[in-house]
Structure formats: C-alpha cells, structure tokens
Coordinates of C-alpha atoms in Angstrom, one line a residue:
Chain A
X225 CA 89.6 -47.2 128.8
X226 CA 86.1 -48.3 129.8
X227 CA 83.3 -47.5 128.1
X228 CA 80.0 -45.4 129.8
X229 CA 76.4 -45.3 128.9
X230 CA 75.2 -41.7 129.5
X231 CA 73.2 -42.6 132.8
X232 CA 76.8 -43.8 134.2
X233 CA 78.7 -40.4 133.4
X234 CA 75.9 -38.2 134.7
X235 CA 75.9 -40.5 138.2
X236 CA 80.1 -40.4 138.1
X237 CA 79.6 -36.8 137.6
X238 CA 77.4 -36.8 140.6
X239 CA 79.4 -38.5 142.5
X240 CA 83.1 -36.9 141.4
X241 CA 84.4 -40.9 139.9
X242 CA 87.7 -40.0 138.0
X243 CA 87.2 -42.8 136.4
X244 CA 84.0 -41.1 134.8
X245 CA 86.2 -37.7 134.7
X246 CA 89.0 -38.9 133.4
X247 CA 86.7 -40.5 130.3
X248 CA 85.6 -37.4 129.7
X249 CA 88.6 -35.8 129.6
X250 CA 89.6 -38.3 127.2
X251 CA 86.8 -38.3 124.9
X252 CA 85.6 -35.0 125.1
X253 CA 88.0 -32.7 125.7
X254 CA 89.6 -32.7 122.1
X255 CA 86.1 -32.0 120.4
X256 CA 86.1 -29.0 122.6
X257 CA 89.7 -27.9 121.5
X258 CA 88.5 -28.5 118.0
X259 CA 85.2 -26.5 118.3
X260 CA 87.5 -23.9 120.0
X261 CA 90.4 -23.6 117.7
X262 CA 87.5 -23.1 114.4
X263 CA 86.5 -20.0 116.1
X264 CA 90.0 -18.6 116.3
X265 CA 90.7 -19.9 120.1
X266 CA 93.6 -21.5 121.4
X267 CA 94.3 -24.5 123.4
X268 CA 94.4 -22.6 126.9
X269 CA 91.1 -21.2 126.0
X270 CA 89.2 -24.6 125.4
X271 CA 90.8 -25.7 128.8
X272 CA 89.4 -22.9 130.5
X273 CA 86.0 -23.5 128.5
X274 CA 85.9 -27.5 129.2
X275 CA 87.1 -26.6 133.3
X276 CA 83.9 -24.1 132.5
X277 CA 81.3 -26.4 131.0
X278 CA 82.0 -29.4 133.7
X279 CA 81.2 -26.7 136.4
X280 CA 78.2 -26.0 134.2
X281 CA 77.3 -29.6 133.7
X282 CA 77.0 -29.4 137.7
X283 CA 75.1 -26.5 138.0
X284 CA 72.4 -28.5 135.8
X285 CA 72.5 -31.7 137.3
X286 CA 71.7 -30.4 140.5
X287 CA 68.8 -28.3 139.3
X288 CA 67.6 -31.4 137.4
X289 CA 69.2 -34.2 139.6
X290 CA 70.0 -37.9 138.4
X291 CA 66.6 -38.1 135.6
X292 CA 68.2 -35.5 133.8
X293 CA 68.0 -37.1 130.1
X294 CA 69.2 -35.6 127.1
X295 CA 67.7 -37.0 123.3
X296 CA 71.0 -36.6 121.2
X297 CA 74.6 -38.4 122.5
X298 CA 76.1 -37.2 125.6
X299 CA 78.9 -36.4 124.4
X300 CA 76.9 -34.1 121.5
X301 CA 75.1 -32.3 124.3
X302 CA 78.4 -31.3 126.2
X303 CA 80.4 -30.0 123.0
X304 CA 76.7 -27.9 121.9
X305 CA 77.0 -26.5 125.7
X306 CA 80.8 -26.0 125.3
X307 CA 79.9 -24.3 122.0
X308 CA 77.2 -22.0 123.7
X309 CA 79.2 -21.4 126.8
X310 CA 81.6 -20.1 124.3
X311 CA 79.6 -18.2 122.4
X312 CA 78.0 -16.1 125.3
X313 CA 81.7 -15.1 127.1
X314 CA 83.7 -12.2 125.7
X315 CA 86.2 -13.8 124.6
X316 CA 84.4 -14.2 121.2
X317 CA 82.6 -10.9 120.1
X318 CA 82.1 -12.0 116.5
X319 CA 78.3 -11.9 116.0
X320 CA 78.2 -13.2 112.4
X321 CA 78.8 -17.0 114.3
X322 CA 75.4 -19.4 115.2
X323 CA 75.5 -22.0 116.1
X324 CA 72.4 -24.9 117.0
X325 CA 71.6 -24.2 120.9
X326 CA 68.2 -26.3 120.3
X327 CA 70.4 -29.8 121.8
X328 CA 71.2 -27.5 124.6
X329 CA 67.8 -25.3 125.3
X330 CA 65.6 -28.2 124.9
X331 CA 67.8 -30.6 128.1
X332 CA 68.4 -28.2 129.8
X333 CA 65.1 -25.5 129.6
X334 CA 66.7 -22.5 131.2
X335 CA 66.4 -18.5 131.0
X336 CA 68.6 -16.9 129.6
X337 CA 69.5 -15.0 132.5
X338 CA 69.5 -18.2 134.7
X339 CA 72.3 -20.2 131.6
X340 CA 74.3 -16.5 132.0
X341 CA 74.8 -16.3 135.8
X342 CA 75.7 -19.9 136.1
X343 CA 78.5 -19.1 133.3
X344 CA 79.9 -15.9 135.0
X345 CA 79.6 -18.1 138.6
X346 CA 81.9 -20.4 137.2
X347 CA 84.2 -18.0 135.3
X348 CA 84.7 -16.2 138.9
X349 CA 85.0 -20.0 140.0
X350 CA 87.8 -20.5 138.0
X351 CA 90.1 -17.9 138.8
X352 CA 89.6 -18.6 141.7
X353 CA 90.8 -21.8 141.6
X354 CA 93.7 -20.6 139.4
X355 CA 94.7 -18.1 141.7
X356 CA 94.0 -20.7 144.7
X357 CA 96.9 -22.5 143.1
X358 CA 99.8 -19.9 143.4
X359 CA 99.4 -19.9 146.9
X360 CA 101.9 -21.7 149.5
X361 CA 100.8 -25.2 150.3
X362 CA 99.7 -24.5 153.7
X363 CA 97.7 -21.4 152.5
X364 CA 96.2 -23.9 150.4
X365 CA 95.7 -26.0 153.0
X366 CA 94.4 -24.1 155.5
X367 CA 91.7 -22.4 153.1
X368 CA 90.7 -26.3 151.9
X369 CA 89.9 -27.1 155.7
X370 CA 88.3 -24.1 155.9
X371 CA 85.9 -24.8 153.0
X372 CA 85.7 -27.9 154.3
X373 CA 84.4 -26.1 157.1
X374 CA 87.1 -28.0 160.2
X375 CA 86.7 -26.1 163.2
X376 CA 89.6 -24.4 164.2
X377 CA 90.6 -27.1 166.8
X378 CA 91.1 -29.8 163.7
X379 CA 92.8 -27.2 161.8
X380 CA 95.8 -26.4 164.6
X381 CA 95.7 -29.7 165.1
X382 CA 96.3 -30.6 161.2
X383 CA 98.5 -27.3 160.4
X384 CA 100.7 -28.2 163.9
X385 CA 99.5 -24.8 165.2
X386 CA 100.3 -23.4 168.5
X387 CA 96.6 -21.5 169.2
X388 CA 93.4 -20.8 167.9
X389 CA 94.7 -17.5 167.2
X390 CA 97.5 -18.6 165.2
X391 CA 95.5 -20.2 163.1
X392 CA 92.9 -17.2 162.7
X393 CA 96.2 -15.2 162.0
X394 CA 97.2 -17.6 159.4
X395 CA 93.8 -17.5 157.9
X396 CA 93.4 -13.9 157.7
X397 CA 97.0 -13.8 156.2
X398 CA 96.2 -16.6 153.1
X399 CA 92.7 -14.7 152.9
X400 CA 94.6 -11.7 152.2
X401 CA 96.7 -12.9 149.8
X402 CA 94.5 -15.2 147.8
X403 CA 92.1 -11.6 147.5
X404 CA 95.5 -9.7 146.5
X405 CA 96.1 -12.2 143.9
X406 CA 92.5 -12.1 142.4
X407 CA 92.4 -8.4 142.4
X408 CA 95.2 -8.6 139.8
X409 CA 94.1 -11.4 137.8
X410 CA 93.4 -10.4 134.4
X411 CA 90.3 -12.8 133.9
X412 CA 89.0 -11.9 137.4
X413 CA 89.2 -7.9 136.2
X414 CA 87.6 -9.0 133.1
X415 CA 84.6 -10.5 134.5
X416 CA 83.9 -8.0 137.0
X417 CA 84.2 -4.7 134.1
X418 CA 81.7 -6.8 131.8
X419 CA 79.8 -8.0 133.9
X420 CA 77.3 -11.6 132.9
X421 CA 77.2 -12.0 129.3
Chain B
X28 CA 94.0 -5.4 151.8
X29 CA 94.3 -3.5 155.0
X30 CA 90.8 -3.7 155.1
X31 CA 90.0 -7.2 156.1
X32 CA 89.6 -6.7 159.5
X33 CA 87.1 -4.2 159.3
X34 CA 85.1 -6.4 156.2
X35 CA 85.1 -9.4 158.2
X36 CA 83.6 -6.9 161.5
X37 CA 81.4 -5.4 158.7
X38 CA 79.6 -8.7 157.0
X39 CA 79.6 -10.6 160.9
X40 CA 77.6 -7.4 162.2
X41 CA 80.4 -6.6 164.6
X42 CA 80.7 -2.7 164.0
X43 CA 79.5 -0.5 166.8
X44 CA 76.8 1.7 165.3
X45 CA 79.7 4.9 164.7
X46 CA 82.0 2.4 163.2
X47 CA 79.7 1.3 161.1
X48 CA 78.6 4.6 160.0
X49 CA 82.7 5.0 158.8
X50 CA 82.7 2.1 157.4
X51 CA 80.1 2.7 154.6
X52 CA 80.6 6.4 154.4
X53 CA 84.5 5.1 153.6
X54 CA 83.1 2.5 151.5
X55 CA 81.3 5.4 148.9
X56 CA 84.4 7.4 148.8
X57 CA 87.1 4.8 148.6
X58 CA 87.3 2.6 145.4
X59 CA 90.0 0.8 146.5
X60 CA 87.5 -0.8 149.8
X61 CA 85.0 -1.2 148.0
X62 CA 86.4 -3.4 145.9
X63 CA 88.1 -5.5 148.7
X64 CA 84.5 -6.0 149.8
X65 CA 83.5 -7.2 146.8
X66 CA 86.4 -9.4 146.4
X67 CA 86.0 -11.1 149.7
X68 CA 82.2 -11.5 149.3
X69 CA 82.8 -13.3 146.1
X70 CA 85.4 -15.2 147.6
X71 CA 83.3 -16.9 150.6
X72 CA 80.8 -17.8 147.7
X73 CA 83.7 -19.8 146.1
X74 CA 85.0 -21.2 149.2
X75 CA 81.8 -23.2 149.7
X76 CA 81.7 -24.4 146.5
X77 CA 83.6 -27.7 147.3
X78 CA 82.2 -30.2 145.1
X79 CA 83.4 -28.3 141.7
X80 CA 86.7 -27.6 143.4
X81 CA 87.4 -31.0 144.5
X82 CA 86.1 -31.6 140.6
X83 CA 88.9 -28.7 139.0
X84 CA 91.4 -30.5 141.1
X85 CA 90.9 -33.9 139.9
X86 CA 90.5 -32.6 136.5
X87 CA 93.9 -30.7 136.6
X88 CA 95.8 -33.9 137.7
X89 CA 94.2 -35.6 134.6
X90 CA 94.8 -32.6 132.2
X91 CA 98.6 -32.2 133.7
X92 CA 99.6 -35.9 133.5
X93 CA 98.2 -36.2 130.0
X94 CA 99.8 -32.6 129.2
X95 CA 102.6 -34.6 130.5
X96 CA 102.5 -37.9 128.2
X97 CA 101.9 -35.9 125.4
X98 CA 105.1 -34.0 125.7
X99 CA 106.8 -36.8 126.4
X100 CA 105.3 -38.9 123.4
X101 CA 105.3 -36.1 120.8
X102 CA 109.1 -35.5 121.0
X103 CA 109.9 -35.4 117.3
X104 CA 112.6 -38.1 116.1
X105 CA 115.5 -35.4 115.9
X106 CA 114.5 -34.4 119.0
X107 CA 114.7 -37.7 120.3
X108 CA 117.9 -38.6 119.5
X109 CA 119.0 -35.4 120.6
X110 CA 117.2 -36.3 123.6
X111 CA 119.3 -39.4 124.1
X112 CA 122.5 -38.1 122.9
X113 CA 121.9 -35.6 126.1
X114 CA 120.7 -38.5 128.3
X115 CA 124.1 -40.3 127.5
X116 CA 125.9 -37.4 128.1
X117 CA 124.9 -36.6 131.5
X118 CA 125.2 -40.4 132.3
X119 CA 126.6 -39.8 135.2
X120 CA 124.3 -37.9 136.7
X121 CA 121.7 -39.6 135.5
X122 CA 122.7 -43.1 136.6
X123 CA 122.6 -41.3 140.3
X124 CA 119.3 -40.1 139.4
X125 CA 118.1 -43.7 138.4
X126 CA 119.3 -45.1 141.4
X127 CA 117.8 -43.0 143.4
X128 CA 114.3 -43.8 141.8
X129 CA 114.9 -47.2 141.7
X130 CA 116.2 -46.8 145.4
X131 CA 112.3 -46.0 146.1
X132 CA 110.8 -48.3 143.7
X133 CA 113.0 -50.9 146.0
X134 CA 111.6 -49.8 148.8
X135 CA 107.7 -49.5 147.5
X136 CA 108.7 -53.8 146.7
X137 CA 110.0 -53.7 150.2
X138 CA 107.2 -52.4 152.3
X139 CA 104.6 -52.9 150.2
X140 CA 102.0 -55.6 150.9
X141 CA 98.4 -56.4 149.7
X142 CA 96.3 -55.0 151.8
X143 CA 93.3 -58.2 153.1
X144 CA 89.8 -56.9 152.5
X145 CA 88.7 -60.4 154.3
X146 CA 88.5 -58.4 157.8
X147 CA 86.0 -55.6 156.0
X148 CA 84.2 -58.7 154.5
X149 CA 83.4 -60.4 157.6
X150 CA 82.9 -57.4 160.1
X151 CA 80.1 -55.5 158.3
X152 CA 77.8 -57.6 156.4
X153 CA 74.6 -55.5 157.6
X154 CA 76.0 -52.0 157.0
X155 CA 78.7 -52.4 154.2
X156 CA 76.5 -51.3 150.6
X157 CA 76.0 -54.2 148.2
X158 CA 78.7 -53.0 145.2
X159 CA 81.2 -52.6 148.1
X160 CA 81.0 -56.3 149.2
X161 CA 81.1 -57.5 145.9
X162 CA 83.9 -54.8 145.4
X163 CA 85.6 -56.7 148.2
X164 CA 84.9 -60.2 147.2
X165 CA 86.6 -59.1 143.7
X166 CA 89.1 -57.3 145.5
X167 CA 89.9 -60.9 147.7
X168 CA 89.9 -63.1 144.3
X169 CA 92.4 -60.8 142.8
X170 CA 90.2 -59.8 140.1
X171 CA 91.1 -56.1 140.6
X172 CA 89.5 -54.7 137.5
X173 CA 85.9 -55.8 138.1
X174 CA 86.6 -54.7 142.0
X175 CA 87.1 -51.3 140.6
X176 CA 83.9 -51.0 138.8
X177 CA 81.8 -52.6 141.8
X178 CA 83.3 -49.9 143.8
X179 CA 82.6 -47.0 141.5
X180 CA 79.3 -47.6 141.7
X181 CA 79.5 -46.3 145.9
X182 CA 82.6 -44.6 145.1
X183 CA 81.5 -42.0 147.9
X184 CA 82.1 -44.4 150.4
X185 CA 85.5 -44.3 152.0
X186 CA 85.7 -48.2 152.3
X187 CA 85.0 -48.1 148.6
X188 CA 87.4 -45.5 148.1
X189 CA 90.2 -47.3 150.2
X190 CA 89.8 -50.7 148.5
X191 CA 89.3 -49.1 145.1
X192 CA 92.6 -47.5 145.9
X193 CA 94.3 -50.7 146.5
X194 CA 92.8 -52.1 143.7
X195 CA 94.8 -49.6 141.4
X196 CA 97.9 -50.0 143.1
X197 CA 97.6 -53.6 141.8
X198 CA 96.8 -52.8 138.8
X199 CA 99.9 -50.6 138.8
X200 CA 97.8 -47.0 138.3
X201 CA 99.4 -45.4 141.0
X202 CA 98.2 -41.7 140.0
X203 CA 94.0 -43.0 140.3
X204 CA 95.2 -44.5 143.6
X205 CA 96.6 -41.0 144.8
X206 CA 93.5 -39.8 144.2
X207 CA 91.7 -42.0 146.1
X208 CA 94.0 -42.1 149.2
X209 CA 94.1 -38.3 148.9
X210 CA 91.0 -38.2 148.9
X211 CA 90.3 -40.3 152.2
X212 CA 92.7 -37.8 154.2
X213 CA 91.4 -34.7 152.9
X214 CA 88.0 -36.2 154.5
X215 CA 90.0 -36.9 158.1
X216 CA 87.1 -37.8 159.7
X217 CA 87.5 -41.5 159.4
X218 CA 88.5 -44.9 160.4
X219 CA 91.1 -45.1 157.3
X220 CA 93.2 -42.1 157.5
X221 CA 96.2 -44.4 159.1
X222 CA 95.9 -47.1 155.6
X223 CA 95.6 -44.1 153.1
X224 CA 98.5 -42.2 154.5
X225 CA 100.5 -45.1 154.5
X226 CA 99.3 -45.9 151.0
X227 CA 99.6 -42.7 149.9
X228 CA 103.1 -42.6 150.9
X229 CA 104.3 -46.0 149.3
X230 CA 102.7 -44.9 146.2
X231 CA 104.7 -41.9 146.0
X232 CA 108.0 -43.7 146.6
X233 CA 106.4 -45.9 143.8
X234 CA 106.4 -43.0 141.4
X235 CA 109.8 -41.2 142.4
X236 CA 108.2 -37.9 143.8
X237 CA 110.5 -37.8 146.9
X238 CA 109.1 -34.4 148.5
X239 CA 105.9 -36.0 148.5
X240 CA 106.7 -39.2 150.1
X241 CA 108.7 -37.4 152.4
X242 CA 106.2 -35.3 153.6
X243 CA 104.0 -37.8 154.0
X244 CA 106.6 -40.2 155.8
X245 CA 107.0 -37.4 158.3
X246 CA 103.7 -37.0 158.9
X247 CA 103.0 -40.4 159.6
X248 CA 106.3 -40.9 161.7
X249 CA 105.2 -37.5 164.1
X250 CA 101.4 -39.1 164.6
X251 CA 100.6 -42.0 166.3
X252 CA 100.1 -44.2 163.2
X253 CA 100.3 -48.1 163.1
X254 CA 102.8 -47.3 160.1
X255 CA 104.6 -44.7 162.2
X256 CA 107.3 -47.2 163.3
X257 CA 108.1 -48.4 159.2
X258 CA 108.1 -45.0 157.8
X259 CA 110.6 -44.0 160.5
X260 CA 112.8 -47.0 159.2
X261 CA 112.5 -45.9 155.3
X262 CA 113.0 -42.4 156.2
X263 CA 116.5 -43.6 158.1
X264 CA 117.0 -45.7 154.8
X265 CA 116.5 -42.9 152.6
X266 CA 118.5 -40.5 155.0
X267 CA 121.2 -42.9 154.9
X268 CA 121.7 -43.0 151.0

C-alpha cells in the first residue's frame, strides 16, 4: 500500500484517486469502527458514518479548496470529524458523551448551523444512494446519464431506445420507483421527522 | 406516486393558472402529495450531486471486496476444513466450475495484449500534461508501478485514466483497472471508449464474472468497435463450451 502525505490525500480526494480512497479506507476506516463500537454502535453504523464523513470531507474541501491545512495528522482530523458527525446524528442521544471538537472547529471554522446541514445533506445523500442501488440496472443507468446530464438523444442511443418518449417514459417510471423506495426507507423517514441535528 | 406528472408540470411552471390553483389547494389537504413533492425536490438535489456519488460508488467496491477478503480470510480452522471437506465433496461440480473460470482466464491469456503507449507518446507532445508523458514513458519501459503514480497525479485525464488502467492490468489488479475503464465509459464522450470497453471486458473474463463480460462482449459486438469482430469470436467460444 503506498504511503500519502496529507497534501496528496486531500488532492486524490479532489480529484476521486481510488488509490487515495482506497488508503483511506484502509487506514481509516477501522479507527472509525473503533470510535463507533465505544459508543455502543455497530459496524453498519460506522460504515454509514465513514460513507458520511468522506461526503463531509467534500463539502469542506470545496468551501476551503486545495490550501485547506489541518495542524494535527490527517488522519486525527477525519476520526475527530467522524466522532462529531456522530455525535450530532440521532442515532446517539446520550448527552453525558464529549468529546474534543477543537481539531475539528479550528480546520474547519464553521457554524454550527452550516456543520449541521452539510451532515443532514449527506444523510439524505446516502439513502439515496442506498435506495439508488435496489433499482434495476437500467433504472440505474438511465438515472446515472441523467445526472450526468446526456441529452435524451445519447441516452436512447446508450439504453437502445426506440424514441425520445420511450426514454422520458422510462425516466419517469425509475423516478417513480427510486421516490417509492425512499418514501419507505427507514433512514430517509428518520431524517425527515427530526429534522438537522 | 401518481403524482409525478403533475410535480414535474408544477416545479417546470407548466400549470395553467386553474391547474395550478388545484394543485396547491390539493397540496394543503393531501399529505400523501405533499410528501411526493418533497421527495422529488430532494431527489433532483441528489441527482446533481455527482462527484460524491461517483465517490460512494468507488468506496462501496472497496468496502465490498475487502468485506469480501475478510470473509474469506477469517474462516475459522473448523470451518475451513469443513470448508474443504464440502469443496471435495461437490468435486464434481466444482471441477466444472473451475473449468469454466479457467476457460476465461484462457481466453483473457488469449486475447489479451499490452496495449503500446508509444503512439500517445509521439502524437501529443504539446497537449498531453507532464505526469501523463512520464506516465507513458514508465508505462513503455514496463515499470508499471511508478507509471501509476505519475498518472495519479492527472488522474482526471482520460489518457491517464486509460494507461493507468493498463498499468494495473499488468500489475495483475484487475478490480483498480475496472474502475478505471469504467470510469472512461461512464464519461462516453471520448476518444477511448472503444480500448476501455474492450479492456473492461478482458478484465472481467480475467476475474470469472461471466454476466459482466458478457454484457460487455455484446455491447461491443452490436457497436461498431475495432474489437467488435474478437468479442464476437470469444462470445462463439464461450457459446460453444
């Protein structure tokens, strides 16, 4: 496994290298589940929490672009905002638990309001991208080209499509479906009765 | 969801001024719209968000194939042996199983040829970025591992991406070079969508996921590829099996 210096992971973060991903996967990801299980989580939640943080980690490097610096390791920072992303979501309610956010507050120098709609964004992000996942392949096809934003003449061409129309109809049709399944997810219904935490 | 017609009318501005009116007098006394609305609203918000999807997906692959290794590698002793008490057991079925994966690691041997990166080397010199020619002179001296970090420092360019691809199939990591071919297609709008499907499709025979090479043999073999003719013979050689 090769080894990065901070400035390398926050441009392969930039720049979506699995390479750079898949070293943080490596080296991070078990602190998380370590931080996670102490506070009476299990290992599903600290994937959901490191999927979570990454997001995050995005959110802030595009606010504070390729400079942004942190004083402790990198790795340090992202398990302190793992631990703070944590902290804030429901699924921990226990109010007796602190932890050090001054590694956190001081890189990243947001609001509080600003840190808590970025987490619930990403929350909402992820089940999407959960329920995104039970669809049929070409449901998930078509709704990648269309984030992608293909016109609908390189999508019928791609999906082998008869018409426009057809693929409109096939569009509306995964649209409908994707919405049907996030209605019911238990995570989306969550989020949307509490609200940002 | 019997509402998306009228939602999608609703947030283009498409209602006539007395549908309109309906729909948001409807919208105050049914729950059930309401929170369709709301649903597809939040939905085109994460539709655009491409970047972290592309990033979750990545991320899954790497969380699935260590989930993966870890099962695998964590089998207890008993378990083990238990393991290949059952292997031997179903012998027979396995030793069809086995050929069949090494029928496509054959094939992968057969069809499978390094890809030059001399004709990308001479063709661009003005345009190609700095890491991506030294990516490629790596990449040309067979020094695969340092080509892959030259080309991770441009890894947003689809030469890069390509080569960098390549580059892993030699080093025998055929999942990072998925990634990278997959990548290449998903973007469509370039010179290498031919290589990368081709690629893409060798390095699932590589792996023994048959739907996937299939799917991507059939592709190729109903465009008009320069691999279309080859991936019509291996799908007659896997056909004929």
């Amino acid at each position: 496994m090769l080894e990065y210096t901070d400035k390398e992971i926050i441009q392969g973060i930039i720049q979506q290298d699995e390479n750079v991903l898949r070293f943080m996967y490596t080296e991070y990801f078990s602190s998380v589940k370590k931080m996670v299980r102490k506070y009476g989580g299990s290992n599903d939640d600290a994937w959901d929490l490191f999927q979570d943080s990454m997001s995050t980690l995005i959110d802030i490097l595009e606010i504070k672009g390729e400079s942004f610096h942190v004083s402790s390791s990198f790795k340090t920072f992202f398990v302190e905002l793992s631990k703070r992303i944590w902290m804030k979501s429901f699924r921990n309610v226990d109010n007796k638990l602190v932890f050090n956010s001054e590694i956190v507050d001081e890189a990243i120098d947001f609001s509080e309001e600003m840190a808590a709609d970025l987490y619930f964004e990403n929350a909402l992000l992820r089940a999407y991208f959960r329920n995104l996942k039970l669809l049929k392949p070409s449901c998930r096809k078509i709704l990648r080209l269309l984030e992608n934003e293909r016109p609908s003449e390189v999508i019928l061409n791609r999906m082998k499509l008869s018409s426009t129309q057809s693929v409109y109809n096939k569009k509306r049709a995964c649209i409908k479906k994707l919405i049907t399944l996030i209605n019911e997810d238990p995570l989306y219904k969550n989020l949307i009765k509490h609200g940002k935490p | 969801m019997e509402n998306l017609k009228k939602i999608e009318q609703y947030l283009r501005g498409e209602l006539e001024e007395d549908d309109l009116w309906e729909f948001k007098r409807t919208l105050e006394t049914d729950p059930q719209l309401a929170s369709d609305l709301r649903s597809y609203i939040e939905l085109k918000k994460m539709m655009v968000q491409t970047k972290k999807i592309d990033m979750m997906e990545k991320l899954q692959t790497i969380h699935e194939n260590e989930q993966k290794k870890r099962r695998f590698l964590g089998l207890p002793v008993y378990s083990a042996v238990a393991a290949a008490l059952l292997l031997l057991a179903a012998v027979g079925g396995g030793i069809l199983l086995m050929q069949s994966g090494n029928q496509q690691q054959k094939l992968f041997e057969q069809y499978y040829t390094s890809e030059s990166g001399s004709f990308a080397l001479r063709s661009g010199n003005s345009t190609i970025d700095q890491p991506v020619m030294q990516g490629l002179q790596f990449y040309e001296s067979g020094d695969y591992t340092s080509a892959v970090k030259m080309f991770n420092m441009s890894s947003e360019n689809l030469m890069s991406k390509l080569y960098r691809g390549l580059s892993f199939v030699e080093l025998a990591d055929y999942n990072s070079a998925i990634l990278d071919f997959q990548a290449i297609i998903d973007h469509n709008d370039n010179l290498f969508v031919d290589q990368a499907q081709w690629y893409l499709a060798l390095c699932y025979l590589r792996t023994n996921q048959s739907d996937k090479a299939n799917e991507q043999l059939n592709n190729i073999s109903s465009g008009r590829s320069i691999y279309k003719t080859k991936a019509q013979k291996i799908l007659k050689e896997l056909e004929d099996k």
